[in-house]
mmCIF file of C-alpha atoms in Angstrom:
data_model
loop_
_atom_site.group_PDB
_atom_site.id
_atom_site.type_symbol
_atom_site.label_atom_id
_atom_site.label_comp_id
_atom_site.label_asym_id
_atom_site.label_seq_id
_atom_site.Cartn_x
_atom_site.Cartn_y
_atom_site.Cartn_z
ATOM 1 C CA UNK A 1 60.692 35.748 -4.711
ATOM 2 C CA UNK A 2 62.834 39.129 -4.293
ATOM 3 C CA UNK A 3 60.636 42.209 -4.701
ATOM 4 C CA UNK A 4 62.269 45.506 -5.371
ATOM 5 C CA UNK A 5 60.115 47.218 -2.052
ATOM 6 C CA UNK A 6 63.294 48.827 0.466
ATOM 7 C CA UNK A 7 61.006 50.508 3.183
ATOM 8 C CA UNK A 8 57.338 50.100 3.712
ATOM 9 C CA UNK A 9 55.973 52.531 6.304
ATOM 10 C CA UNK A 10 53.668 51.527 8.983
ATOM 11 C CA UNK A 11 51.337 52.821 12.014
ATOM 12 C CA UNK A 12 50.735 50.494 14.954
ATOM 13 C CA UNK A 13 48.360 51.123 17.889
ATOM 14 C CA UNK A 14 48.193 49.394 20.542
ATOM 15 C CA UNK A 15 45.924 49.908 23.913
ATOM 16 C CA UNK A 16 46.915 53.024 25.022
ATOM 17 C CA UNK A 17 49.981 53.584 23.223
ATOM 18 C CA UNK A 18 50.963 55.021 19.570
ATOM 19 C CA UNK A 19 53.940 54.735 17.481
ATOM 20 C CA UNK A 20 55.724 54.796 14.332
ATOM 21 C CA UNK A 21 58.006 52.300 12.937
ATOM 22 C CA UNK A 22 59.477 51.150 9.668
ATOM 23 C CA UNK A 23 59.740 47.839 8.340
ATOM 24 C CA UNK A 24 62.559 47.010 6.492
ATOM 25 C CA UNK A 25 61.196 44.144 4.319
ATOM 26 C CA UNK A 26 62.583 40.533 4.496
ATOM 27 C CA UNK A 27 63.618 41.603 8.459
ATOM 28 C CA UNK A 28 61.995 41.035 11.468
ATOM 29 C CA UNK A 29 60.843 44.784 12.846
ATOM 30 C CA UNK A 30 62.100 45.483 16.015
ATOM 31 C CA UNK A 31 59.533 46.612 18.967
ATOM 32 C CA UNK A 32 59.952 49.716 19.960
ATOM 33 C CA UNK A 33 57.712 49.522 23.098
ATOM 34 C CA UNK A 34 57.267 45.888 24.809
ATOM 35 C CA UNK A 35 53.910 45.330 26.020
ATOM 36 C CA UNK A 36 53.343 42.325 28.596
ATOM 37 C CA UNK A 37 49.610 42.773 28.948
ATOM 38 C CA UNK A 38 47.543 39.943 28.163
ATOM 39 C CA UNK A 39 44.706 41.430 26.999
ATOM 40 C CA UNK A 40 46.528 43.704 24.066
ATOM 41 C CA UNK A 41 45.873 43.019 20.201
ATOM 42 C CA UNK A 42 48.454 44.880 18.485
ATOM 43 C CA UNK A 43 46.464 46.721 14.955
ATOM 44 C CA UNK A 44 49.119 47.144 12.233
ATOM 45 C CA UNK A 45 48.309 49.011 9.098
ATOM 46 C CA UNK A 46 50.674 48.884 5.677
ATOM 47 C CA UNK A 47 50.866 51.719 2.851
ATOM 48 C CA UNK A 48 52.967 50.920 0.146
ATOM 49 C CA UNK A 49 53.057 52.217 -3.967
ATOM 50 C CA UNK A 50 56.008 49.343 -4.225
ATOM 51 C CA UNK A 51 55.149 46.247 -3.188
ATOM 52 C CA UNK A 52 54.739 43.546 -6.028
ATOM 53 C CA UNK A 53 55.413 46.818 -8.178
ATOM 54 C CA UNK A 54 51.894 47.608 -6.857
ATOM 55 C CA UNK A 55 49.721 49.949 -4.574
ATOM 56 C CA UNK A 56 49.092 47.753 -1.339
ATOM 57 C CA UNK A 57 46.984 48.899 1.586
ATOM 58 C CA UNK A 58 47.081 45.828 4.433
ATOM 59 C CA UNK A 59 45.830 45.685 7.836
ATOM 60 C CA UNK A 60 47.016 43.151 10.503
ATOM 61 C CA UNK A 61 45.525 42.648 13.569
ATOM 62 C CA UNK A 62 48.558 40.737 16.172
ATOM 63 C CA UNK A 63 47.163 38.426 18.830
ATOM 64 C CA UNK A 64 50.517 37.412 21.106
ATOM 65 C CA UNK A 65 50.790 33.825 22.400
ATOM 66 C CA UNK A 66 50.718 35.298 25.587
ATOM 67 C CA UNK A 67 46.870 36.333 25.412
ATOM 68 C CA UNK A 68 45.709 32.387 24.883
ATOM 69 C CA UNK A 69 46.050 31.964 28.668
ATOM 70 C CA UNK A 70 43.083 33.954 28.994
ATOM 71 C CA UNK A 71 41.521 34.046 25.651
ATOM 72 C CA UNK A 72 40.921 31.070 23.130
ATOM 73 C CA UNK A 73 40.044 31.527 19.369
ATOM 74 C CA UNK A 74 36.076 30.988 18.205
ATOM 75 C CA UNK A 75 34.400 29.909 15.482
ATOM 76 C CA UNK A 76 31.093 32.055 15.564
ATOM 77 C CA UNK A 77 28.304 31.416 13.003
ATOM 78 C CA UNK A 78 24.526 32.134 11.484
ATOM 79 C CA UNK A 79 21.757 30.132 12.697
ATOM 80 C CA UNK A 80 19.654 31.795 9.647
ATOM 81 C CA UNK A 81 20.741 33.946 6.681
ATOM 82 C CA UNK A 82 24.326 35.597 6.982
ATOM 83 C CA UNK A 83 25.061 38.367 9.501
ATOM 84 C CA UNK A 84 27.811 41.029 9.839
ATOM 85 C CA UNK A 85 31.284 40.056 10.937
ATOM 86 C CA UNK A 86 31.022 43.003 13.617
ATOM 87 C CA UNK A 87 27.789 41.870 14.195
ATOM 88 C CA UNK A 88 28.883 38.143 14.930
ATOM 89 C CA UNK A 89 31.895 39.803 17.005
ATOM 90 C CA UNK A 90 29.659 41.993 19.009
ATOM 91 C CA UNK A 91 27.005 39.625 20.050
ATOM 92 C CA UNK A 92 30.087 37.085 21.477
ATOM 93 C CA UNK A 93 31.948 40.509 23.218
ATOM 94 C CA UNK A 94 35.328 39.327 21.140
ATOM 95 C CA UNK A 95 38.337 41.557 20.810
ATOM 96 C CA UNK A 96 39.017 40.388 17.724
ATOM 97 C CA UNK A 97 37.354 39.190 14.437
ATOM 98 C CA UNK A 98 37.795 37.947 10.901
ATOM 99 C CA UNK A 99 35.133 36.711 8.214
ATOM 100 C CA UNK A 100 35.460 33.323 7.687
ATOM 101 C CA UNK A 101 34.801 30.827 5.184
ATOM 102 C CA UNK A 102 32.941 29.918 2.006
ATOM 103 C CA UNK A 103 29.109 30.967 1.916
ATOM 104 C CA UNK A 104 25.857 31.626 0.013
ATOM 105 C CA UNK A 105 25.385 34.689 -0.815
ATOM 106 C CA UNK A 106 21.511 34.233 -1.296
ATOM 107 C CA UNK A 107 20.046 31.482 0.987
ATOM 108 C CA UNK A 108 22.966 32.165 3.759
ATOM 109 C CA UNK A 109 25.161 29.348 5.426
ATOM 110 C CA UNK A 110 28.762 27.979 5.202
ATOM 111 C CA UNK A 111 29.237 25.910 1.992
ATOM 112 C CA UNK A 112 32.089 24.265 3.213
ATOM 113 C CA UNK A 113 32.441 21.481 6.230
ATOM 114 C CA UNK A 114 32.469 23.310 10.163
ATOM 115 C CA UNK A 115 32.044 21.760 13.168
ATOM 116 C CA UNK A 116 32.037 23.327 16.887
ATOM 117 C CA UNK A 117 32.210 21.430 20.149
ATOM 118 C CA UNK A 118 31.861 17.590 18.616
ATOM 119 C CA UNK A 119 28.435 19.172 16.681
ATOM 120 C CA UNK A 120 28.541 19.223 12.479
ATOM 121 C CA UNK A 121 27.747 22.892 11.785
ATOM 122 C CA UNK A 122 27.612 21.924 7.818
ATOM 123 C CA UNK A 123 28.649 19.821 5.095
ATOM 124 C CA UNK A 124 30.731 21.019 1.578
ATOM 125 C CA UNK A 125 28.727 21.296 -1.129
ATOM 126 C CA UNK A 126 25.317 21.215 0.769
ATOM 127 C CA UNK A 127 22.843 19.394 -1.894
ATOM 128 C CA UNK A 128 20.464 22.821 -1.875
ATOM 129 C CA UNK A 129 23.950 24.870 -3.304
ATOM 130 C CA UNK A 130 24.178 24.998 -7.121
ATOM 131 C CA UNK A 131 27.761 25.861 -7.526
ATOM 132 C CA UNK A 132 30.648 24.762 -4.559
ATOM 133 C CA UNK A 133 33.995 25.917 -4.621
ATOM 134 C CA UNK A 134 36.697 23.788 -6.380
ATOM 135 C CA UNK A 135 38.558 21.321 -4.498
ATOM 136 C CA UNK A 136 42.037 22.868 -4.750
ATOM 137 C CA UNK A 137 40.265 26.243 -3.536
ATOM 138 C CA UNK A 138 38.791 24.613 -0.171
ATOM 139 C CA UNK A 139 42.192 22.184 1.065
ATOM 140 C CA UNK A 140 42.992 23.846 3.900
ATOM 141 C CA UNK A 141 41.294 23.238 7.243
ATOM 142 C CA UNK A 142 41.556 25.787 10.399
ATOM 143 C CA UNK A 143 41.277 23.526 13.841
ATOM 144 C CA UNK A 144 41.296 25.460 17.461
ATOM 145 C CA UNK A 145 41.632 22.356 19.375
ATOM 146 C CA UNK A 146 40.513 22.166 23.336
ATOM 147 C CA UNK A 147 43.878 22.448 24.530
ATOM 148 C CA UNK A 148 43.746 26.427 23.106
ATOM 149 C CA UNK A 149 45.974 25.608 20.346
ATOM 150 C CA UNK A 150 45.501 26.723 16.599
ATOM 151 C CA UNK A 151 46.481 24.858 13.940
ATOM 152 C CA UNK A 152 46.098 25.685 10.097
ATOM 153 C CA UNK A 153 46.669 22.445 8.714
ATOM 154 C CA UNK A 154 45.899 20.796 5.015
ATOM 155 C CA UNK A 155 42.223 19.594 5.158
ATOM 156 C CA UNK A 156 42.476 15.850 5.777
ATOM 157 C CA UNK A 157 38.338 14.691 5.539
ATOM 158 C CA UNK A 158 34.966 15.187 7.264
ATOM 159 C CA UNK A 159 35.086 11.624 8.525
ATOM 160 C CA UNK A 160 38.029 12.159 10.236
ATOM 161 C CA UNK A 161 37.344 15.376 12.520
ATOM 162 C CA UNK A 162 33.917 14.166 12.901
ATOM 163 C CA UNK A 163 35.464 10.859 14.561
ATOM 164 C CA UNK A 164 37.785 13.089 16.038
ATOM 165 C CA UNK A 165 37.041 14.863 19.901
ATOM 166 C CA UNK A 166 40.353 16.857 19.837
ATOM 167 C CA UNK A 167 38.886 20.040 18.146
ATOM 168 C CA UNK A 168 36.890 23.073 19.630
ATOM 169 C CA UNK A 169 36.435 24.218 16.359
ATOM 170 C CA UNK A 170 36.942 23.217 12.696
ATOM 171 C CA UNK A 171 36.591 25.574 9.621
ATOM 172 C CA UNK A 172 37.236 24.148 5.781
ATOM 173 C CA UNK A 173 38.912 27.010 4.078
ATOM 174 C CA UNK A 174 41.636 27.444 1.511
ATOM 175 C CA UNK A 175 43.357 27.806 -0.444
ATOM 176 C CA UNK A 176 46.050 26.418 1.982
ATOM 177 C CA UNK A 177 49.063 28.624 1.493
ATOM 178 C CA UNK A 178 52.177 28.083 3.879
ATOM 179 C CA UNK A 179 53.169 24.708 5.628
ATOM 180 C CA UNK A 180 56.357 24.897 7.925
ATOM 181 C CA UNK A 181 57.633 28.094 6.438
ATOM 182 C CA UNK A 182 57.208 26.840 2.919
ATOM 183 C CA UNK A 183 54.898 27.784 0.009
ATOM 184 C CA UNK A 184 52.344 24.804 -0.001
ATOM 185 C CA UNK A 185 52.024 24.765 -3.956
ATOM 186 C CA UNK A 186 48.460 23.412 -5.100
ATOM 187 C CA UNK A 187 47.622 21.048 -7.106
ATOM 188 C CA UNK A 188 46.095 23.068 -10.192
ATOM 189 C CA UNK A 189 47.633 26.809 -10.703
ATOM 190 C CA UNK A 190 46.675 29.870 -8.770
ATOM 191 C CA UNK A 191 44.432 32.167 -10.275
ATOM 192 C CA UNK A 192 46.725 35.412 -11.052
ATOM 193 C CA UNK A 193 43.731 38.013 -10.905
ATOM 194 C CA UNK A 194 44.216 40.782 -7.856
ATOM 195 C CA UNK A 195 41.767 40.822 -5.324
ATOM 196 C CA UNK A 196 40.780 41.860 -1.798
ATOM 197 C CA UNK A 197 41.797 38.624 0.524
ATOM 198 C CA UNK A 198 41.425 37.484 3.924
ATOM 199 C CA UNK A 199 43.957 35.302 5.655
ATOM 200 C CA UNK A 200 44.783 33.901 8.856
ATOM 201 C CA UNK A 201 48.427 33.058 9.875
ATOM 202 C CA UNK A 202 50.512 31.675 12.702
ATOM 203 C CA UNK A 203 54.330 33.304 13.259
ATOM 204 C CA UNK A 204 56.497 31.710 15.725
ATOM 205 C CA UNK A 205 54.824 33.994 18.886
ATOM 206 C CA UNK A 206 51.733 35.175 17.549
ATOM 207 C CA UNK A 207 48.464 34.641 15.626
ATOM 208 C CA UNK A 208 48.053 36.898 13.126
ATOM 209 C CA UNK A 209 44.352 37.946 10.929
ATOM 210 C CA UNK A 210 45.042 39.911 7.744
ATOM 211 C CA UNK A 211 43.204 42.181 5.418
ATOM 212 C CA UNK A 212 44.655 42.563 2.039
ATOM 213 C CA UNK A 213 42.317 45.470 0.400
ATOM 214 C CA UNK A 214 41.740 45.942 -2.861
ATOM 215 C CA UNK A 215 39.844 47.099 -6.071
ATOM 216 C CA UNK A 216 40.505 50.763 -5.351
ATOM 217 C CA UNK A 217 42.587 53.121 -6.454
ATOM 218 C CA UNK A 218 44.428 53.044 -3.269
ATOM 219 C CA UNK A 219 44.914 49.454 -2.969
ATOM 220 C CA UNK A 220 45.465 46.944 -6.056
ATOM 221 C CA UNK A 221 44.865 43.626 -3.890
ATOM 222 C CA UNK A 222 47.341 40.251 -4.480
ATOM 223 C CA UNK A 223 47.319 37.635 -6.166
ATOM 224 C CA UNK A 224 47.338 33.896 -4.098
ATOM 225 C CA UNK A 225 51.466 33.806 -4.552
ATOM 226 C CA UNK A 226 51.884 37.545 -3.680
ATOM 227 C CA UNK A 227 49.632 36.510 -1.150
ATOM 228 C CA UNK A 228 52.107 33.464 -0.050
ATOM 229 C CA UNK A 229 55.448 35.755 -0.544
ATOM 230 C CA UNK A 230 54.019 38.566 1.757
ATOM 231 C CA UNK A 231 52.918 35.974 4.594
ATOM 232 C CA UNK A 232 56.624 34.461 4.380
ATOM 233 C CA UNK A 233 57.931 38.028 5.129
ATOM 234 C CA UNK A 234 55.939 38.578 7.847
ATOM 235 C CA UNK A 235 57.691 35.598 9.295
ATOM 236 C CA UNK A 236 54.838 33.194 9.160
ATOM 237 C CA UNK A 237 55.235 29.231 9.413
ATOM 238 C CA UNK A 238 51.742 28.233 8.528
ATOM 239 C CA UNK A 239 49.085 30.381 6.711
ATOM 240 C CA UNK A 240 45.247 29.663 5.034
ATOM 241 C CA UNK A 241 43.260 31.689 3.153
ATOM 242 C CA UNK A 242 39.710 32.738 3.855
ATOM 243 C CA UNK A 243 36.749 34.331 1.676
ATOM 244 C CA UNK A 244 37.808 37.371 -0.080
ATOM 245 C CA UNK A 245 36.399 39.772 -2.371
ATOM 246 C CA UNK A 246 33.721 41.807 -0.719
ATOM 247 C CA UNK A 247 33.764 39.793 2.158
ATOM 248 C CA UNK A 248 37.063 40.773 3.570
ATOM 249 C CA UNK A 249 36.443 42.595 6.666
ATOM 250 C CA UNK A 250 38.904 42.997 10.073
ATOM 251 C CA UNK A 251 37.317 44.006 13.035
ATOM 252 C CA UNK A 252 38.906 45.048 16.463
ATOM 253 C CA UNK A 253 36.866 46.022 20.253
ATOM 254 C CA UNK A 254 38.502 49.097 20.728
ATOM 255 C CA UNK A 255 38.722 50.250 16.478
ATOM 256 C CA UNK A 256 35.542 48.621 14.689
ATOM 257 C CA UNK A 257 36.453 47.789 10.994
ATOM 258 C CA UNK A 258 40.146 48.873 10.801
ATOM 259 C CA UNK A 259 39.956 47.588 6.549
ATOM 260 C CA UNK A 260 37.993 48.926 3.894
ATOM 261 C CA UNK A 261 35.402 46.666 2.719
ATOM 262 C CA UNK A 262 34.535 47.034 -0.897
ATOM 263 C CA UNK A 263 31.172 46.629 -1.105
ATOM 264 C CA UNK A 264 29.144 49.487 -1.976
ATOM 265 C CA UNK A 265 26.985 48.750 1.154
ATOM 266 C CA UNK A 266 29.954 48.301 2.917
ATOM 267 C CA UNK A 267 30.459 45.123 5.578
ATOM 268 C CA UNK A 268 29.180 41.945 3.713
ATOM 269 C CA UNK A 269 26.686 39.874 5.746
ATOM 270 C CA UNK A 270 28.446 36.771 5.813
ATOM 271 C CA UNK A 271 27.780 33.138 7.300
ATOM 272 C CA UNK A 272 30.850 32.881 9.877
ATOM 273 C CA UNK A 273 33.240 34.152 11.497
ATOM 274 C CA UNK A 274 36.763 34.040 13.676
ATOM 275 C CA UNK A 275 37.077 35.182 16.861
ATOM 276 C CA UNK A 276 39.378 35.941 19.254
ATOM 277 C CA UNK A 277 37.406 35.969 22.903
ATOM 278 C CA UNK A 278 37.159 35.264 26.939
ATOM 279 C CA UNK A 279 37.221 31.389 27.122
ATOM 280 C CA UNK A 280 34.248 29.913 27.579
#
């Protein structure tokens, strides 16, 4: 899908360093300033009145494949209730931090399958929950395996990554969105409402967490294939989609919450996280 969007201006801070560039959409942007430390997440923020024909505020935060030699990605999670995504950063000292997947709101908890270290964190559709996500919503899985490798993958079954001793970490998200650099089309329609989302991509040199904001007057939020034609431009091969809405938050060591979560309370407590931390 073309869009009619020429320029989008962006800001891009990394540790100790500022600057400007412009991205000229459907290209690759050009560095600037190349920065071989390890331990530097690169915090991108977007302002555009012309993308989708649309006002778009997005913030990416860039881990480099360089950084996994030191750092691994986590799956961090509630023991009782739901908690704050900077709170579930802070307690694990990560430099990085998404909300995750699926939860409820009331009792607190994931509602979709997660395991960590060989141990079932929890089950879809726990028999206490009185509404689950559809299927089609929840097919994507996110795996961290113990070789420090990421891969966003269609979810294949809870029998087979419980049998399974590869993975550090496995979260059931979705929807899926982008398989080897292709739109991975659903099997019932996308919803084409505009909301605050959450997603979590791979590019070929990076890992990349995104905030798409929404429901203000500043930022209208996508839709799931504005959602899959923006994460193609950004030069992603593989891309899921995590809980949205209020729950969207971005969180970064040195910035705190670089998004704007729409809550009127602000963060929403929620019942995991990602991480990006010191391997354990």
């Amino acid at each position: 899908m073309k869009t009619n969007l020429k320029l989008i201006s962006m800001k891009r801070w990394s540790t100790g360093a500022a600057l400007a560039i412009v991205l000229i959409l459907g290209c690759k942007p050009k560095e600037s300033v190349v920065n071989t430390s390890r331990d530097t997440v690169i915090f991108t923020e977007i302002r555009t009145d012309t993308l989708f024909n649309s006002k778009q505020v997005i913030n990416i935060l860039e881990i480099p494949d360089r950084m996994f030699k030191d750092y691994e990605l986590q799956m961090a999670y509630t023991e009782k209730g739901n908690k704050n995504t900077s709170f579930l950063a802070q307690r694990a000292n990560a430099k990085a931090a998404i909300n995750g997947g699926f939860f409820n709101v009331e009792k607190g908890g994931s509602v979709t399958y997660s395991e960590r270290n060989d141990s079932i964190v929890s089950l879809t559709c726990p028999p206490e929950v009185k509404w689950c996500m559809p299927e089609a919503m929840i097919n994507g899985a996110i795996v961290f395996t113990k070789d420090n490798q990421l891969i966003l993958e269609p979810f294949k079954s809870e029998t087979y990554y419980q049998d399974s001793n590869k993975e550090s970490f496995v979260l059931r998200s979705g929807p899926f969105l982008i398989q080897d650099s292709k739109k991975y089309i659903p099997e019932s329609p996308f919803s084409e409402k505009r909301h605050p989302r959450s997603c979590l991509g791979k590019t070929k040199n990076s890992v990349l967490l995104i905030a798409i904001n929404g429901r203000s007057e500043e930022a209208d939020g996508m839709n799931f294939t504005e959602v899959q034609d923006f994460l193609l431009q950004l030069g992603c091969t593989d891309a899921i989609n995590l809980d949205g809405g209020g729950s969207t938050t971005l969180w970064s060591k040195e910035k705190g919450i670089v998004n704007y979560p729409t809550d009127k309370t602000g963060e929403r407590p929620v019942a995991n996280a990602i991480l990006l931390a010191a391997k354990q």
